[in-house]
Coordinates of N, CA and C in Angstrom, one line a residue:
M1 N 22.7 150.9 69.6 CA 22.6 151.1 70.7 C 24.0 150.4 71.3
S2 N 24.4 150.9 72.6 CA 25.6 151.3 73.1 C 25.7 149.8 73.9
K3 N 26.8 149.2 73.8 CA 27.6 147.9 74.9 C 28.8 148.3 75.2
V4 N 29.1 147.4 76.4 CA 30.2 147.4 77.0 C 31.1 146.3 76.7
I5 N 32.2 146.1 76.2 CA 33.2 145.1 76.1 C 34.3 144.3 77.1
N6 N 34.8 143.8 77.2 CA 36.2 143.7 78.3 C 37.4 143.6 77.2
V7 N 38.0 144.6 77.5 CA 39.2 145.0 77.0 C 40.5 144.4 77.1
K8 N 40.2 143.2 78.0 CA 41.6 142.7 77.9 C 42.1 142.1 76.9
K9 N 43.5 142.0 76.7 CA 44.1 141.4 75.4 C 43.5 140.1 74.9
I10 N 43.1 139.2 75.8 CA 42.5 137.8 75.7 C 41.4 138.4 75.1
E11 N 40.3 138.7 75.2 CA 39.1 138.8 75.3 C 38.9 139.7 73.4
L12 N 39.8 141.0 73.2 CA 40.0 141.4 72.2 C 40.5 140.5 71.1
K13 N 41.5 139.5 71.3 CA 41.9 138.4 70.5 C 40.6 137.5 70.0
K14 N 39.7 137.4 70.7 CA 38.6 136.5 70.6 C 37.9 137.6 69.3
L15 N 37.8 138.7 69.3 CA 36.8 139.4 68.3 C 37.8 140.3 67.5
G16 N 39.2 138.8 66.9 CA 40.3 139.7 66.0 C 40.8 140.9 66.2
Y17 N 41.0 141.4 67.3 CA 41.8 142.5 67.9 C 42.9 142.0 68.3
N18 N 44.3 142.5 67.9 CA 45.6 142.3 68.4 C 45.5 142.9 70.2
D19 N 45.6 144.0 69.9 CA 45.2 144.1 71.5 C 44.4 145.6 71.7
L20 N 44.7 146.5 72.8 CA 43.8 147.6 72.9 C 43.9 148.5 71.9
E21 N 44.9 149.0 71.8 CA 44.9 150.2 70.8 C 45.0 149.8 69.0
N22 N 44.6 148.5 68.9 CA 44.3 147.8 67.7 C 43.2 147.9 67.5
W23 N 42.4 148.0 68.8 CA 40.9 147.9 68.8 C 40.2 149.4 68.8
L24 N 40.7 150.2 69.4 CA 40.8 151.4 69.2 C 40.6 152.1 67.7
N25 N 41.9 152.0 67.1 CA 42.1 152.6 66.3 C 41.6 152.0 65.3
S26 N 40.8 151.1 65.3 CA 39.9 150.1 64.4 C 38.4 150.8 63.7
S27 N 38.0 151.6 64.8 CA 36.9 152.2 64.6 C 36.6 153.5 65.6
T28 N 35.9 154.4 65.2 CA 35.6 155.5 65.6 C 34.9 155.6 66.9
N29 N 33.8 154.0 66.6 CA 32.4 153.9 67.7 C 33.3 152.9 68.8
H30 N 34.3 152.5 68.9 CA 35.4 152.2 70.0 C 35.9 153.3 70.7
V31 N 35.4 152.6 72.4 CA 35.2 154.3 73.3 C 36.3 153.6 74.4
Y32 N 37.4 154.0 74.9 CA 37.7 153.4 76.0 C 37.1 154.0 77.1
I33 N 36.7 153.6 78.2 CA 36.2 154.4 79.3 C 36.8 154.1 80.6
G34 N 38.2 153.7 80.8 CA 38.8 153.3 81.8 C 39.9 154.1 82.4
R35 N 40.7 153.6 83.4 CA 41.6 154.8 84.1 C 42.5 154.8 83.0
N36 N 43.6 156.0 83.1 CA 45.0 155.7 82.3 C 46.0 154.4 83.1
M37 N 46.2 153.7 82.1 CA 47.2 152.7 81.9 C 48.1 152.7 80.8
T38 N 48.4 154.0 80.6 CA 49.2 153.5 79.5 C 50.6 153.3 79.5
Y39 N 51.0 153.3 81.6 CA 52.2 152.9 81.3 C 52.3 151.1 81.4
Y40 N 51.1 150.3 81.4 CA 51.1 149.2 81.3 C 50.6 148.4 80.1
V41 N 49.6 149.7 79.0 CA 49.0 149.0 78.3 C 48.7 150.6 77.2
P42 N 49.7 150.3 75.9 CA 49.5 151.3 75.2 C 48.1 151.4 74.6
G43 N 47.5 152.9 74.5 CA 46.3 153.3 73.9 C 45.2 153.4 75.4
A44 N 46.0 152.9 76.4 CA 44.8 152.9 77.7 C 45.1 154.1 78.2
K45 N 44.9 155.4 77.3 CA 44.8 156.7 78.1 C 43.6 157.0 79.2
G46 N 43.3 157.4 80.5 CA 42.5 158.0 80.6 C 41.4 158.9 80.7
S47 N 40.1 158.1 80.6 CA 39.1 158.6 80.0 C 38.4 159.4 81.1
K48 N 37.5 160.5 80.4 CA 36.8 161.0 81.7 C 35.5 160.2 81.7
W49 N 35.2 159.4 81.2 CA 34.3 158.2 81.7 C 35.2 157.2 83.0
A50 N 36.1 157.4 83.0 CA 36.6 156.5 84.2 C 36.0 156.8 85.6
N51 N 36.2 155.0 86.0 CA 35.2 155.4 87.5 C 36.3 155.6 88.6
P52 N 36.3 157.1 89.3 CA 37.3 157.5 90.1 C 37.2 156.6 91.5
F53 N 36.2 155.7 91.3 CA 35.9 155.0 92.8 C 35.9 153.7 92.7
K54 N 37.5 153.4 93.9 CA 38.1 151.5 93.6 C 36.9 150.7 94.6
V55 N 37.1 149.5 93.6 CA 36.3 148.5 94.0 C 36.7 148.0 95.4
D56 N 38.2 147.7 96.0 CA 38.3 147.5 97.1 C 38.3 148.2 97.9
K57 N 37.8 149.7 97.9 CA 37.9 150.2 98.7 C 35.9 150.3 99.1
Y58 N 35.1 150.5 98.2 CA 34.0 150.7 98.4 C 33.0 149.5 97.9
G59 N 33.7 148.8 97.7 CA 33.0 147.1 96.8 C 32.5 147.5 95.4
R60 N 32.0 146.4 95.0 CA 31.7 146.6 93.6 C 30.0 147.5 93.8
D61 N 29.1 147.1 94.0 CA 27.8 147.4 94.5 C 28.0 149.2 94.8
G62 N 29.0 149.1 95.9 CA 29.1 151.0 96.5 C 29.9 151.9 95.4
C63 N 30.7 151.4 94.7 CA 31.6 151.5 93.4 C 30.7 152.4 92.4
L64 N 29.7 151.5 92.3 CA 28.6 151.4 90.9 C 28.1 152.9 91.5
Q65 N 27.1 152.9 92.8 CA 26.4 153.6 93.1 C 26.7 155.0 93.1
K66 N 28.0 155.3 94.0 CA 29.0 156.1 93.8 C 29.4 156.9 92.4
Y67 N 29.6 155.9 91.1 CA 29.8 156.5 90.2 C 28.6 157.0 89.6
E68 N 27.2 156.2 89.4 CA 26.2 157.0 88.9 C 26.1 158.2 89.2
E69 N 26.0 158.5 91.0 CA 25.8 159.8 91.3 C 27.0 160.8 91.0
Y70 N 28.3 160.4 90.9 CA 29.2 160.9 90.5 C 28.6 161.9 89.0
V71 N 28.7 160.5 88.3 CA 28.1 161.3 86.9 C 27.2 162.3 86.9
L72 N 26.0 161.9 87.5 CA 24.9 162.7 87.6 C 24.9 164.0 88.0
S73 N 26.0 163.8 89.2 CA 26.2 165.9 89.7 C 27.3 166.6 88.8
Q74 N 27.9 166.0 88.0 CA 28.8 166.6 86.9 C 27.8 166.9 85.5
D75 N 27.3 168.2 85.4 CA 26.6 168.5 84.3 C 27.5 168.1 83.0
D76 N 28.9 168.7 82.7 CA 29.5 168.2 81.8 C 29.4 166.8 81.4
L77 N 29.4 165.7 81.9 CA 29.5 164.6 81.7 C 27.9 164.1 81.7
V78 N 27.2 164.6 82.2 CA 25.9 164.2 81.8 C 25.5 164.9 80.5
N79 N 25.6 166.3 79.8 CA 26.1 166.7 78.6 C 26.3 165.9 77.7
S80 N 27.6 165.1 77.9 CA 28.3 164.2 77.3 C 28.1 163.2 76.6
L81 N 26.9 162.7 77.5 CA 26.6 161.4 77.2 C 26.1 161.0 76.1
S82 N 25.8 161.9 75.2 CA 25.4 161.7 74.2 C 26.3 161.2 72.8
E83 N 27.8 161.5 73.2 CA 28.9 161.1 72.6 C 29.5 159.7 72.7
L84 N 28.7 158.7 73.8 CA 28.7 157.5 73.7 C 27.3 156.8 73.1
K85 N 26.4 157.4 72.7 CA 25.2 156.7 72.0 C 25.3 155.8 70.6
G86 N 25.4 154.9 70.9 CA 25.7 154.0 69.7 C 27.2 153.6 70.0
K87 N 27.7 153.6 70.5 CA 29.2 153.6 70.7 C 29.3 151.9 71.6
V88 N 30.5 151.4 71.1 CA 31.0 150.2 71.9 C 32.0 150.8 73.1
L89 N 31.6 150.6 74.2 CA 32.5 151.1 75.8 C 33.6 150.1 76.1
G90 N 34.6 150.2 75.7 CA 35.9 149.1 76.5 C 36.4 149.5 78.0
C91 N 36.2 148.5 78.8 CA 36.4 148.6 79.9 C 37.0 147.1 80.7
W92 N 37.7 147.3 81.6 CA 38.5 145.7 82.2 C 37.5 144.9 82.7
C93 N 36.5 145.2 83.4 CA 35.8 144.5 84.8 C 34.7 143.8 83.9
H94 N 34.3 144.4 82.5 CA 32.9 143.7 82.0 C 32.9 142.2 81.9
P95 N 32.8 141.1 81.8 CA 30.8 141.0 82.0 C 30.7 141.4 83.5
E96 N 31.7 141.4 84.5 CA 31.2 141.3 85.4 C 30.7 142.9 86.0
K97 N 29.7 143.2 86.8 CA 29.4 144.6 87.0 C 29.9 145.7 87.0
C98 N 29.9 146.4 86.0 CA 30.7 147.9 85.4 C 30.0 149.3 85.4
H99 N 31.1 149.7 85.6 CA 30.9 151.5 85.6 C 30.0 151.7 84.2
G100 N 30.8 151.0 83.0 CA 30.1 150.7 81.8 C 28.7 150.4 81.6
D101 N 28.3 149.6 82.3 CA 26.6 149.2 82.5 C 25.8 150.7 83.4
I102 N 26.3 151.4 84.3 CA 26.1 152.7 84.8 C 25.8 153.4 83.2
L103 N 26.9 153.7 82.7 CA 27.1 154.7 81.6 C 25.8 154.2 80.6
I104 N 25.9 153.1 79.7 CA 24.6 152.5 79.5 C 23.3 152.6 80.0
K105 N 22.7 152.5 81.1 CA 21.5 153.4 81.9 C 21.5 154.3 82.0
L106 N 22.2 155.1 81.9 CA 22.3 156.7 81.7 C 21.9 157.1 80.5
I107 N 22.6 156.7 79.3 CA 22.2 157.1 77.5 C 21.1 156.6 77.7
K108 N 20.3 155.2 78.1 CA 19.0 154.8 77.7 C 18.3 155.8 78.5
D109 N 18.2 156.0 79.6 CA 17.6 156.9 80.3 C 17.5 158.3 79.6
K110 N 18.5 159.1 79.6 CA 18.6 160.3 78.7 C 17.6 160.3 77.3
Y111 N 18.3 159.3 76.6 CA 17.8 159.2 75.3 C 17.0 157.9 75.0
P112 N 15.6 157.7 75.6 CA 15.0 156.5 74.9 C 14.8 156.4 73.3
D113 N 14.7 155.3 72.9 CA 14.5 155.4 71.6 C 13.1 155.0 71.6

C-alpha cells in the first residue's frame, strides 16, 4: 500500500536517513513527489507528480482540489499512477493535507484491492 511521508531532514533522521538523497537512494520504493528544489536540497529533483498550484495563492484546500483536477485531466499522469502503487511518496507538507494524499486517493480509486 502506498503512503506519504514528510521528507524534511529532521523527519527523515527519525526514520534513520541522513537526508533526502540518502532516503531516495536507499530504496526504489521511495519516490519524491515535490517541486524542483535541487538548489537547496540535493536529490530534490522536480517530479512529474509535483503540485504546480501554490498554497499561498489558492489556499491548501483549493490547491488540492486544483491538483486533483489537474492530474485527472492529464492522461499521461492518470496512466502512470501504477508507478506509485506500493511506493512511499515523499513530500514536504505531510502530515498536513498534501497532494500526496490526492495521489493515494487516485491510486486507490484506480486500483482497488
